[in-house]
Coordinates of N, CA and C in Angstrom, one line a residue:
M141 N -10.0 7.3 -3.2 CA -8.6 7.6 -3.3 C -8.3 8.7 -2.3
F142 N -7.1 8.6 -1.7 CA -6.6 9.6 -0.7 C -5.5 10.3 -1.4
K143 N -5.4 11.6 -1.0 CA -4.3 12.4 -1.5 C -3.6 12.9 -0.2
I144 N -2.4 12.5 0.0 CA -1.6 12.9 1.2 C -0.6 14.0 0.8
I145 N -0.8 15.1 1.4 CA 0.1 16.3 1.1 C 1.4 16.2 2.0
M146 N 1.2 15.8 3.2 CA 2.3 15.8 4.1 C 2.4 14.4 4.7
L147 N 3.6 13.9 4.9 CA 3.9 12.6 5.4 C 4.9 12.7 6.5
P148 N 4.5 13.2 7.7 CA 5.5 13.6 8.8 C 6.2 12.3 9.4
D149 N 5.5 11.2 9.3 CA 6.1 10.0 9.9 C 5.9 8.8 9.0
A150 N 6.8 8.6 8.1 CA 6.6 7.6 7.0 C 6.6 6.2 7.7
D151 N 7.3 6.0 8.7 CA 7.3 4.7 9.4 C 6.0 4.3 10.0
N152 N 5.3 5.3 10.6 CA 4.0 5.1 11.1 C 3.0 4.9 10.0
F153 N 3.1 5.6 8.9 CA 2.3 5.4 7.8 C 2.4 4.0 7.2
L154 N 3.7 3.6 7.1 CA 3.9 2.2 6.6 C 3.5 1.1 7.5
N155 N 3.4 1.4 8.8 CA 2.8 0.5 9.8 C 1.3 0.3 9.5
V156 N 0.6 1.4 9.2 CA -0.8 1.3 8.8 C -0.9 0.5 7.5
V157 N 0.0 0.8 6.6 CA -0.1 0.0 5.3 C 0.1 -1.5 5.6
E158 N 1.1 -1.8 6.4 CA 1.4 -3.2 6.7 C 0.2 -3.9 7.4
H159 N -0.5 -3.2 8.2 CA -1.6 -3.9 8.9 C -3.0 -3.8 8.2
S160 N -3.0 -3.2 7.0 CA -4.2 -3.1 6.2 C -4.6 -4.5 5.7
R161 N -5.9 -4.7 5.5 CA -6.4 -6.0 5.0 C -6.2 -6.2 3.5
G162 N -6.3 -5.1 2.8 CA -6.2 -5.2 1.3 C -5.0 -4.6 0.8
Q163 N -5.0 -4.3 -0.5 CA -3.9 -3.7 -1.2 C -3.9 -2.2 -0.9
V164 N -2.7 -1.6 -0.8 CA -2.6 -0.1 -0.7 C -1.8 0.3 -1.9
L165 N -2.5 0.9 -2.8 CA -1.8 1.2 -4.1 C -1.4 2.7 -4.1
L166 N -0.1 2.9 -4.5 CA 0.4 4.2 -4.7 C 0.3 4.5 -6.2
H167 N -0.3 5.6 -6.5 CA -0.5 6.0 -7.9 C 0.7 6.9 -8.3
L168 N 1.5 6.5 -9.3 CA 2.6 7.2 -9.7 C 2.3 8.2 -10.8
P169 N 3.2 9.2 -11.0 CA 2.9 10.2 -12.1 C 2.8 9.6 -13.5
D170 N 3.4 8.5 -13.8 CA 3.3 7.9 -15.1 C 2.0 7.0 -15.3
N171 N 1.1 7.2 -14.4 CA -0.2 6.5 -14.3 C -0.1 5.0 -14.0
T172 N 1.0 4.6 -13.5 CA 1.2 3.2 -13.0 C 0.9 3.2 -11.5
R173 N 0.7 2.0 -10.9 CA 0.4 1.8 -9.5 C 1.3 0.8 -9.0
C174 N 1.7 0.9 -7.7 CA 2.5 -0.2 -7.1 C 1.8 -0.4 -5.7
D175 N 1.9 -1.6 -5.3 CA 1.3 -2.0 -4.0 C 2.3 -1.8 -2.9
L176 N 2.0 -0.9 -2.0 CA 3.0 -0.6 -0.9 C 3.2 -1.7 0.0
K177 N 2.2 -2.7 0.1 CA 2.4 -3.8 1.0 C 3.4 -4.8 0.4
R178 N 3.6 -4.9 -0.9 CA 4.4 -5.9 -1.5 C 5.7 -5.4 -2.1
D179 N 5.7 -4.1 -2.4 CA 6.9 -3.5 -3.2 C 7.8 -2.8 -2.3
N180 N 8.9 -3.5 -1.9 CA 9.9 -2.9 -1.0 C 10.6 -1.7 -1.6
T181 N 10.8 -1.6 -2.9 CA 11.4 -0.4 -3.5 C 10.5 0.8 -3.3
A182 N 9.2 0.6 -3.5 CA 8.2 1.7 -3.3 C 8.2 2.1 -1.8
R183 N 8.3 1.2 -0.9 CA 8.3 1.5 0.5 C 9.6 2.4 0.8
Q184 N 10.7 2.0 0.3 CA 11.9 2.8 0.5 C 11.8 4.2 -0.1
L185 N 11.3 4.3 -1.3 CA 11.1 5.6 -1.9 C 10.2 6.5 -1.1
L186 N 9.1 5.9 -0.5 CA 8.2 6.6 0.3 C 8.9 7.2 1.5
R187 N 9.8 6.4 2.1 CA 10.5 6.9 3.3 C 11.4 8.0 2.9
A188 N 12.0 8.1 1.7 CA 12.9 9.1 1.3 C 12.3 10.4 0.7
M189 N 11.1 10.2 0.2 CA 10.5 11.4 -0.5 C 9.7 12.3 0.4
R190 N 9.5 13.5 0.0 CA 8.6 14.4 0.7 C 7.6 14.9 -0.4
P191 N 6.3 14.6 -0.1 CA 5.3 14.9 -1.1 C 5.2 16.4 -1.3
G192 N 5.1 16.8 -2.5 CA 5.0 18.2 -2.9 C 3.5 18.6 -2.9
Q193 N 3.2 19.7 -3.6 CA 1.8 20.2 -3.7 C 0.9 19.1 -4.4
E194 N 1.5 18.3 -5.3 CA 0.7 17.3 -5.9 C 0.3 16.2 -5.0
G195 N 1.1 16.0 -3.9 CA 0.8 15.0 -2.9 C 1.0 13.6 -3.4
L196 N 0.7 12.7 -2.5 CA 0.8 11.2 -2.9 C -0.7 10.8 -3.0
C197 N -1.0 10.0 -4.0 CA -2.3 9.5 -4.2 C -2.2 8.0 -3.9
I198 N -3.1 7.6 -3.0 CA -3.2 6.2 -2.7 C -4.6 5.7 -2.8
S199 N -4.8 4.5 -3.1 CA -6.2 3.9 -3.1 C -6.1 2.6 -2.3
L200 N -7.2 2.2 -1.8 CA -7.3 1.0 -1.0 C -8.3 0.0 -1.6
S201 N -7.9 -1.2 -1.6 CA -8.8 -2.3 -2.3 C -9.8 -2.8 -1.3
D202 N -9.7 -2.5 0.0 CA -10.6 -3.0 1.0 C -11.1 -1.8 1.8
A203 N -12.4 -1.5 1.7 CA -13.0 -0.4 2.4 C -12.9 -0.4 3.9
R204 N -12.7 -1.6 4.4 CA -12.5 -1.7 5.9 C -11.2 -1.1 6.4
D205 N -10.3 -0.8 5.4 CA -9.0 -0.1 5.8 C -9.1 1.4 5.9
V206 N -10.2 1.9 5.4 CA -10.3 3.4 5.4 C -10.2 4.0 6.8
P207 N -10.9 3.5 7.8 CA -10.8 4.1 9.2 C -9.3 4.3 9.7
A208 N -8.5 3.3 9.4 CA -7.1 3.3 9.9 C -6.3 4.4 9.2
F209 N -6.6 4.6 7.9 CA -5.9 5.6 7.2 C -6.4 7.0 7.6
L210 N -7.7 7.1 7.8 CA -8.2 8.4 8.3 C -7.7 8.7 9.7
D211 N -7.6 7.7 10.6 CA -7.0 8.0 11.9 C -5.5 8.4 11.8
Y212 N -4.8 7.8 10.9 CA -3.4 8.3 10.7 C -3.4 9.7 10.2
M213 N -4.2 10.1 9.2 CA -4.2 11.4 8.7 C -4.6 12.5 9.8
I214 N -5.6 12.1 10.6 CA -6.1 13.0 11.6 C -5.0 13.2 12.7
G215 N -4.4 12.0 13.1 CA -3.4 12.1 14.1 C -2.2 12.9 13.6
S216 N -1.8 12.8 12.4 CA -0.7 13.6 11.8 C -1.0 15.0 11.8
A217 N -2.2 15.4 11.5 CA -2.6 16.8 11.5 C -2.6 17.4 13.0
R218 N -3.0 16.6 13.9 CA -3.0 17.0 15.3 C -1.5 17.2 15.8
E219 N -0.6 16.4 15.4 CA 0.8 16.5 15.8 C 1.4 17.8 15.3
R220 N 0.9 18.3 14.2 CA 1.5 19.5 13.6 C 1.0 20.7 14.3
D221 N -0.1 20.7 15.0 CA -0.6 21.8 15.8 C 0.2 22.2 17.0

């Protein structure tokens, strides 16, 4: 599971989601999950929201997707410097 505290470029993040092999599940505060690849409402919410200290928790169903998400997070951190 990944915890994302900052989401500086939601469109870039969603591009990584779109190109992932498996499901990308967003864990919601009420303990439900939604698949960001298939749920348009969740994608729109993600574009509008700013993660707080709790961050966004996502999990991936395919381990081969991990490098792309790590690259996104590392790239986002570099852009902030």
